Amino acid sequence: MRVVSLVPSLTEAVAVTAPGLLVGVTDWCTHPADLTAARIGGTKNPDLAAVTALAPDLVIANEEENRAPDLDALRAAGLDVLVTEVRTLDQAFTELHRVLVDGCGLARPAWLDTAEAAWAALPAPPENPRPAVVPIWRRPWMVLGHDTFAGDLLARLGIRNVYADHAERYPRIPIDELNASGAELVVLPDEPYRFTADDGPEAFPALPAALVDGRLLTWYGPSLTEAARALPSGLR
C-alpha cells in the first residue's frame, strides 16, 4: 500500500507502525527523524500535483490542519482521502485506530494500547482545576480557546483553560487581557510558536510559567505515551 500523510502526527503514527507505507509527507513531518518519504510541501499548501504523481492508495488528512479545497482537489483527481477530526483524547484514540486499521489495513499497534493505558492510569483531575492561559502565538497573541485537543489534555491533567468557553478556537487576546484573566499559570509550548525561557515568560510577570514540549501537548500518536508521563510534572 502507498500512503501520503498531510498531518505530522499521523505521519509519525504510520511510520512507527509500518514505515514502508509512506511515500509522501509534509515539510513539517519531523518524526521519526529518519523519514525518507518524498516531501510534498506544507500542511496548508501541499503540492497537489506532486501528491497525485505519487499515486497513493490513501491520503490521510485532518479537518483542522488541512484545507478543504486541497482535499477536494485530491478527491477530484481520483485519490482516496481519509479526513480525521481530533479535538479530544478519546477522538485521537478512535481516529488513530481508524487510520491505521481501517484505512491502512494494519493490525492495531501495541503502542496505541500502551498509550490508552497510560492515560487511563492517571489520577482523576481535581475538583478545582488550576486556571491557566495557553498562548500558541505572539505578535499577535493567540491562545487556546474552545474545543481543542490540547485543551482536553490539559483538562485531564488538572488545568482549566480560562478561554475554554471562548467563541473561537484560537482567539486573539491582547496581552493586558491575558494578564487580567484570573489565570494562575501560563502554559507555553514550543510549537507552533517556539516559546522559550527567554521568549514568553517575561510577558506574564505575575504568573509562573510552564514551558512544555509542544509535540507532547498537541500531537496525537506514539508521543501520547510519553505525554502521559511527562506533562503532569511539567505543569506543576
Short mmCIF file of C-alpha atoms in Angstrom, two decimals:
data_model
loop_
_atom_site.label_atom_id
_atom_site.label_comp_id
_atom_site.label_asym_id
_atom_site.label_seq_id
_atom_site.Cartn_x
_atom_site.Cartn_y
_atom_site.Cartn_z
CA MET A 1 0.00 0.00 0.00
CA ARG A 2 1.13 3.56 -0.76
CA VAL A 3 0.20 6.30 1.72
CA VAL A 4 0.65 10.07 1.67
CA SER A 5 0.26 11.82 5.02
CA LEU A 6 -0.61 15.51 5.24
CA VAL A 7 -0.52 15.53 9.06
CA PRO A 8 2.71 15.32 11.11
CA SER A 9 1.03 13.43 13.96
CA LEU A 10 -0.40 10.83 11.60
CA THR A 11 2.88 10.59 9.72
CA GLU A 12 4.59 9.54 12.94
CA ALA A 13 1.82 7.09 13.75
CA VAL A 14 2.09 5.35 10.38
CA ALA A 15 5.89 5.48 10.27
CA VAL A 16 6.26 3.86 13.69
CA THR A 17 3.71 1.18 12.83
CA ALA A 18 4.60 0.38 9.21
CA PRO A 19 7.27 2.72 7.79
CA GLY A 20 7.25 1.17 4.34
CA LEU A 21 3.76 2.50 3.62
CA LEU A 22 4.65 6.19 3.47
CA VAL A 23 5.56 7.55 0.05
CA GLY A 24 4.88 11.24 0.73
CA VAL A 25 4.85 13.51 3.80
CA THR A 26 4.78 17.24 4.50
CA ASP A 27 7.72 19.51 5.18
CA TRP A 28 6.50 19.73 8.79
CA CYS A 29 6.70 15.98 9.37
CA THR A 30 9.71 15.79 11.69
CA HIS A 31 9.16 12.44 13.45
CA PRO A 32 10.60 9.90 13.18
CA ALA A 33 13.87 11.61 12.30
CA ASP A 34 14.77 9.02 9.66
CA LEU A 35 11.81 9.63 7.33
CA THR A 36 12.76 9.03 3.71
CA ALA A 37 9.41 9.63 2.00
CA ALA A 38 9.11 12.38 -0.60
CA ARG A 39 8.34 15.87 0.72
CA ILE A 40 5.22 17.37 -0.82
CA GLY A 41 5.01 20.86 0.74
CA GLY A 42 3.24 22.18 3.79
CA THR A 43 0.06 21.13 5.55
CA LYS A 44 -1.74 24.25 4.29
CA ASN A 45 -0.11 24.41 0.87
CA PRO A 46 0.72 20.90 -0.35
CA ASP A 47 1.94 20.41 -3.89
CA LEU A 48 -1.18 18.69 -5.20
CA ALA A 49 0.47 17.64 -8.46
CA ALA A 50 3.29 16.02 -6.51
CA VAL A 51 0.82 14.16 -4.30
CA THR A 52 -1.09 12.90 -7.33
CA ALA A 53 2.11 11.86 -9.10
CA LEU A 54 2.99 9.60 -6.18
CA ALA A 55 -0.16 7.56 -6.98
CA PRO A 56 -1.06 6.86 -3.35
CA ASP A 57 -3.71 4.35 -2.42
CA LEU A 58 -4.65 6.61 0.51
CA VAL A 59 -4.12 10.21 1.55
CA ILE A 60 -4.58 10.86 5.27
CA ALA A 61 -5.57 14.34 6.39
CA ASN A 62 -7.13 16.32 9.23
CA GLU A 63 -10.03 18.77 9.14
CA GLU A 64 -8.09 21.38 11.12
CA GLU A 65 -4.59 21.03 9.72
CA ASN A 66 -5.51 20.76 6.04
CA ARG A 67 -7.64 22.96 3.79
CA ALA A 68 -10.89 21.58 2.38
CA PRO A 69 -10.23 22.91 -1.17
CA ASP A 70 -6.96 20.96 -1.31
CA LEU A 71 -8.65 17.77 -0.15
CA ASP A 72 -11.48 18.27 -2.64
CA ALA A 73 -8.92 18.68 -5.43
CA LEU A 74 -7.21 15.43 -4.46
CA ARG A 75 -10.55 13.63 -4.49
CA ALA A 76 -11.32 15.15 -7.89
CA ALA A 77 -8.02 13.68 -9.10
CA GLY A 78 -9.33 10.25 -8.12
CA LEU A 79 -7.49 9.79 -4.83
CA ASP A 80 -8.94 8.25 -1.69
CA VAL A 81 -8.74 10.84 1.11
CA LEU A 82 -9.36 9.92 4.75
CA VAL A 83 -10.07 13.01 6.86
CA THR A 84 -9.73 12.82 10.62
CA GLU A 85 -11.18 15.03 13.37
CA VAL A 86 -9.25 15.15 16.63
CA ARG A 87 -10.45 17.57 19.30
CA THR A 88 -10.31 15.29 22.34
CA LEU A 89 -8.08 12.50 23.58
CA ASP A 90 -10.86 9.96 23.06
CA GLN A 91 -11.24 11.12 19.47
CA ALA A 92 -7.50 10.78 18.99
CA PHE A 93 -7.54 7.13 20.02
CA THR A 94 -10.59 6.42 17.83
CA GLU A 95 -9.14 8.18 14.80
CA LEU A 96 -5.73 6.58 15.15
CA HIS A 97 -7.41 3.17 15.07
CA ARG A 98 -9.44 4.24 12.02
CA VAL A 99 -6.37 5.47 10.15
CA LEU A 100 -4.09 2.55 10.94
CA VAL A 101 -6.52 -0.38 11.00
CA ASP A 102 -9.42 0.65 8.77
CA GLY A 103 -7.52 2.97 6.44
CA CYS A 104 -4.10 1.35 6.12
CA GLY A 105 -5.20 -2.23 6.77
CA LEU A 106 -2.71 -2.77 9.59
CA ALA A 107 -3.04 -4.72 12.80
CA ARG A 108 -3.75 -2.49 15.78
CA PRO A 109 -0.31 -1.50 17.07
CA ALA A 110 0.77 -2.26 20.62
CA TRP A 111 1.86 1.35 21.15
CA LEU A 112 -1.74 2.50 20.77
CA ASP A 113 -2.89 0.19 23.57
CA THR A 114 0.05 1.35 25.70
CA ALA A 115 -0.88 5.00 25.16
CA GLU A 116 -4.51 4.39 26.09
CA ALA A 117 -3.46 2.53 29.23
CA ALA A 118 -1.04 5.31 30.22
CA TRP A 119 -3.76 7.95 30.13
CA ALA A 120 -6.33 5.70 31.80
CA ALA A 121 -3.92 5.14 34.69
CA LEU A 122 -3.60 8.84 35.52
CA PRO A 123 -5.50 10.09 38.57
CA ALA A 124 -8.77 11.91 38.07
CA PRO A 125 -8.38 15.69 37.78
CA PRO A 126 -9.06 17.73 40.92
CA GLU A 127 -12.46 19.29 41.52
CA ASN A 128 -10.89 22.75 41.43
CA PRO A 129 -8.52 22.73 38.45
CA ARG A 130 -5.81 25.37 38.19
CA PRO A 131 -6.83 28.21 35.81
CA ALA A 132 -4.31 28.90 33.06
CA VAL A 133 -3.82 30.74 29.80
CA VAL A 134 -2.20 28.80 26.96
CA PRO A 135 -0.62 31.02 24.30
CA ILE A 136 0.20 29.41 20.97
CA TRP A 137 1.47 32.55 19.20
CA ARG A 138 2.66 36.08 19.86
CA ARG A 139 2.63 39.16 17.60
CA PRO A 140 -0.34 38.93 17.84
CA TRP A 141 -1.02 36.95 20.99
CA MET A 142 -3.21 33.93 20.30
CA VAL A 143 -4.35 31.35 22.85
CA LEU A 144 -6.21 28.09 23.07
CA GLY A 145 -9.96 28.67 23.01
CA HIS A 146 -12.78 26.15 22.93
CA ASP A 147 -12.86 22.61 21.58
CA THR A 148 -9.15 21.83 21.15
CA PHE A 149 -7.17 18.62 21.60
CA ALA A 150 -4.52 20.36 23.72
CA GLY A 151 -7.24 21.87 25.89
CA ASP A 152 -8.73 18.44 26.52
CA LEU A 153 -5.34 17.04 27.54
CA LEU A 154 -4.81 19.92 29.94
CA ALA A 155 -8.26 19.45 31.48
CA ARG A 156 -7.41 15.81 32.17
CA LEU A 157 -4.26 16.99 33.93
CA GLY A 158 -6.00 19.43 36.25
CA ILE A 159 -5.52 22.60 34.20
CA ARG A 160 -8.55 24.75 33.35
CA ASN A 161 -8.09 26.83 30.22
CA VAL A 162 -9.65 30.19 31.13
CA TYR A 163 -10.63 30.69 27.48
CA ALA A 164 -12.18 27.24 27.03
CA ASP A 165 -15.62 28.86 26.57
CA HIS A 166 -14.48 31.47 24.07
CA ALA A 167 -16.46 31.50 20.81
CA GLU A 168 -13.26 30.99 18.80
CA ARG A 169 -10.96 28.01 18.96
CA TYR A 170 -7.80 30.14 18.74
CA PRO A 171 -8.76 33.67 19.74
CA ARG A 172 -6.51 36.70 19.56
CA ILE A 173 -6.39 38.24 23.03
CA PRO A 174 -4.40 41.38 23.95
CA ILE A 175 -1.63 40.73 26.45
CA ASP A 176 -3.21 43.03 29.04
CA GLU A 177 -6.38 40.92 28.96
CA LEU A 178 -4.41 37.72 29.29
CA ASN A 179 -2.69 39.03 32.39
CA ALA A 180 -6.03 40.14 33.85
CA SER A 181 -7.85 36.89 33.04
CA GLY A 182 -7.63 35.37 36.51
CA ALA A 183 -5.14 32.73 35.41
CA GLU A 184 -2.75 31.30 37.99
CA LEU A 185 -0.41 29.78 35.40
CA VAL A 186 0.74 30.39 31.83
CA VAL A 187 1.46 27.28 29.77
CA LEU A 188 3.97 27.96 26.99
CA PRO A 189 4.52 25.19 24.40
CA ASP A 190 7.42 25.31 21.95
CA GLU A 191 5.16 24.93 18.92
CA PRO A 192 3.62 26.28 16.79
CA TYR A 193 5.37 29.35 18.23
CA ARG A 194 8.67 28.46 19.85
CA PHE A 195 8.29 29.88 23.36
CA THR A 196 11.46 29.61 25.45
CA ALA A 197 12.65 30.70 28.87
CA ASP A 198 13.79 33.96 27.26
CA ASP A 199 10.80 34.49 24.98
CA GLY A 200 7.36 34.34 26.59
CA PRO A 201 7.52 34.23 30.40
CA GLU A 202 8.57 37.90 30.62
CA ALA A 203 5.17 38.90 29.21
CA PHE A 204 3.45 37.37 32.26
CA PRO A 205 5.43 38.83 35.18
CA ALA A 206 2.89 37.83 37.84
CA LEU A 207 2.38 34.25 36.67
CA PRO A 208 4.51 31.12 36.98
CA ALA A 209 5.31 29.76 33.54
CA ALA A 210 5.26 26.11 32.48
CA LEU A 211 7.41 25.58 29.39
CA VAL A 212 6.23 22.36 27.77
CA ASP A 213 7.11 20.25 24.76
CA GLY A 214 4.57 21.27 22.12
CA ARG A 215 4.69 17.86 20.50
CA LEU A 216 3.58 16.23 23.74
CA LEU A 217 0.74 18.72 24.11
CA THR A 218 -0.56 18.86 20.54
CA TRP A 219 0.46 15.69 18.68
CA TYR A 220 -1.65 12.54 18.70
CA GLY A 221 0.28 9.37 18.02
CA PRO A 222 3.12 7.41 19.63
CA SER A 223 4.08 10.52 21.63
CA LEU A 224 0.89 10.14 23.70
CA THR A 225 2.56 7.61 25.99
CA GLU A 226 5.44 9.98 26.75
CA ALA A 227 2.94 12.83 27.14
CA ALA A 228 1.09 10.96 29.89
CA ARG A 229 4.38 10.55 31.77
CA ALA A 230 5.98 13.95 31.19
CA LEU A 231 3.20 16.54 31.06
CA PRO A 232 1.93 16.13 34.65
CA SER A 233 5.31 17.02 36.15
CA GLY A 234 5.92 19.74 33.58
CA LEU A 235 2.72 21.53 34.56
CA ARG A 236 3.44 21.75 38.29
#
